[in-house]
Amino acid sequence: MNQDEMKKAVAEAALEYVEAGTVIGIGTGTTANYFIDALAAIKHRINGTVASSVASARRLESHGIEVLDLNMVDEISVYIDGADETTRHLQLIKGGGGALTREKIVAAASRKFVCIADESKLVDILGTFPLPIEVIPMARSYVARELVKLGGEPVLREGFTTDNGNIILDIHGLQIMEPAKLEAQINNIAGVVTNGLFAIRPADVLLLGTAKGVTTLT
Ligand code: 5RP
């Protein structure tokens, strides 16, 4: 299986976690797109979706899948999304597509978080993938200086604005030994909206695409 086939395989395996008669949280990215496409076949079984980005909402709607406002929803049974890096402890770096804030909100509002990823995303230590930080534009320089103090090299994602109207700083050069501690530290910098570490609330299940098939880690 090549990488795309692995992404498709984990996306299809995630259908098993879709509970009939509930609302499903939907991530962002190429792996999440495969999940959206697979979900279309069983759309009549669910009560709608909450999307983590404008792009995913558009793709859901193109399949005739209902997209709901999170404020109108009491409970999301499961959130299905990809990752840029994952450890065996299901702590993640996300935000390669810049949707990290809404992803974190929908994950937090969901009973269960199922991460779908191909094996290239599995790492021992998080940080080789530059850690995305969503920042209020006026705080860009201040936040960048604070991130340097934490040992990183922040780089502005040029020409990119998030769905929330903010900028992204990608932090290079980190070896993240204590992901939950760093997640909390970065959250405490004034001007930071969200960081791409999902460690305080990691995934509950990881469906990992390998050459031999889909492996489940919990
Ligand atoms: C978007 C994300 C994605 O989940 C992450 O970038 C993985 O993307 P892909 O499935 O395309 O490899 O966090 O903000």
Short mmCIF file of N, CA, C and O and ligand atoms in Angstrom, two decimals, residues 7 28-32 81-84 93-100 103 116 118 121 129, ligand 1:
data_model
loop_
_atom_site.label_atom_id
_atom_site.label_comp_id
_atom_site.label_asym_id
_atom_site.label_seq_id
_atom_site.Cartn_x
_atom_site.Cartn_y
_atom_site.Cartn_z
N LYS A 7 -4.00 6.02 3.88
CA LYS A 7 -4.93 7.05 4.37
C LYS A 7 -6.38 6.62 4.12
O LYS A 7 -7.25 6.76 4.99
N THR A 28 -9.89 17.82 9.41
CA THR A 28 -9.46 18.54 8.21
C THR A 28 -8.19 17.91 7.66
O THR A 28 -7.33 17.48 8.45
N GLY A 29 -8.07 17.89 6.33
CA GLY A 29 -6.85 17.37 5.71
C GLY A 29 -7.17 16.26 4.74
O GLY A 29 -8.33 15.89 4.54
N THR A 30 -6.12 15.71 4.14
CA THR A 30 -6.35 14.70 3.10
C THR A 30 -6.91 13.40 3.68
O THR A 30 -7.75 12.75 3.05
N THR A 31 -6.47 13.02 4.88
CA THR A 31 -6.99 11.78 5.48
C THR A 31 -8.45 11.97 5.89
O THR A 31 -9.29 11.10 5.65
N ALA A 32 -8.74 13.14 6.49
CA ALA A 32 -10.13 13.45 6.86
C ALA A 32 -11.01 13.51 5.60
O ALA A 32 -12.18 13.09 5.64
N ASP A 81 -10.24 12.51 12.88
CA ASP A 81 -9.32 13.46 12.24
C ASP A 81 -7.93 12.85 12.09
O ASP A 81 -7.57 11.91 12.80
N GLY A 82 -7.16 13.41 11.19
CA GLY A 82 -5.78 13.00 10.96
C GLY A 82 -4.82 13.69 11.91
O GLY A 82 -5.24 14.33 12.88
N ALA A 83 -3.52 13.54 11.63
CA ALA A 83 -2.48 14.18 12.46
C ALA A 83 -1.23 14.36 11.62
O ALA A 83 -1.03 13.66 10.62
N ASP A 84 -0.39 15.28 12.06
CA ASP A 84 0.91 15.46 11.40
C ASP A 84 1.98 14.57 12.04
O ASP A 84 2.89 14.11 11.36
N ILE A 93 0.83 16.07 17.13
CA ILE A 93 0.95 17.42 16.57
C ILE A 93 -0.04 17.49 15.43
O ILE A 93 -0.08 16.61 14.58
N LYS A 94 -0.86 18.56 15.44
CA LYS A 94 -1.81 18.81 14.37
C LYS A 94 -1.70 20.28 13.93
O LYS A 94 -1.02 21.05 14.58
N GLY A 95 -2.35 20.59 12.83
CA GLY A 95 -2.37 21.98 12.39
C GLY A 95 -1.60 22.23 11.11
O GLY A 95 -1.47 23.38 10.68
N GLY A 96 -1.12 21.15 10.48
CA GLY A 96 -0.43 21.31 9.19
C GLY A 96 -1.32 22.03 8.18
O GLY A 96 -0.83 22.77 7.33
N GLY A 97 -2.63 21.81 8.30
CA GLY A 97 -3.57 22.49 7.39
C GLY A 97 -4.08 23.80 7.96
O GLY A 97 -4.91 24.47 7.35
N GLY A 98 -3.61 24.15 9.16
CA GLY A 98 -3.96 25.44 9.76
C GLY A 98 -5.31 25.47 10.46
O GLY A 98 -5.78 26.52 10.88
N ALA A 99 -5.93 24.29 10.64
CA ALA A 99 -7.28 24.25 11.22
C ALA A 99 -7.26 23.89 12.71
O ALA A 99 -8.28 23.51 13.28
N LEU A 100 -6.09 24.05 13.35
CA LEU A 100 -5.91 23.48 14.69
C LEU A 100 -6.89 23.98 15.74
O LEU A 100 -7.31 23.21 16.61
N GLU A 103 -10.20 22.37 15.23
CA GLU A 103 -9.99 20.93 15.49
C GLU A 103 -9.97 20.66 16.98
O GLU A 103 -10.57 19.69 17.47
N ILE A 116 -6.83 9.15 12.68
CA ILE A 116 -6.56 8.28 11.52
C ILE A 116 -5.29 8.78 10.84
O ILE A 116 -5.21 9.95 10.48
N ASP A 118 -1.47 7.54 8.50
CA ASP A 118 -0.61 6.51 7.92
C ASP A 118 0.67 6.42 8.75
O ASP A 118 0.99 7.33 9.52
N LYS A 121 3.43 8.99 10.03
CA LYS A 121 3.17 10.00 11.07
C LYS A 121 3.62 9.54 12.46
O LYS A 121 3.62 10.32 13.41
N PHE A 129 8.10 17.58 12.96
CA PHE A 129 7.14 18.39 12.21
C PHE A 129 7.01 19.73 12.96
O PHE A 129 6.74 19.74 14.17
C1 5RP B 1 -5.02 20.00 9.64
C2 5RP B 1 -4.49 18.84 10.40
C3 5RP B 1 -4.40 17.55 9.67
O1 5RP B 1 -5.05 16.58 10.41
C4 5RP B 1 -2.97 17.17 9.49
O2 5RP B 1 -2.29 18.25 8.85
C5 5RP B 1 -2.81 15.88 8.69
O3 5RP B 1 -3.16 16.11 7.37
P1 5RP B 1 -3.19 14.98 6.27
O4 5RP B 1 -4.30 14.05 6.64
O5 5RP B 1 -3.45 15.74 5.00
O6 5RP B 1 -1.85 14.29 6.27
O7 5RP B 1 -4.14 18.91 11.53
O8 5RP B 1 -4.96 21.19 10.40
#
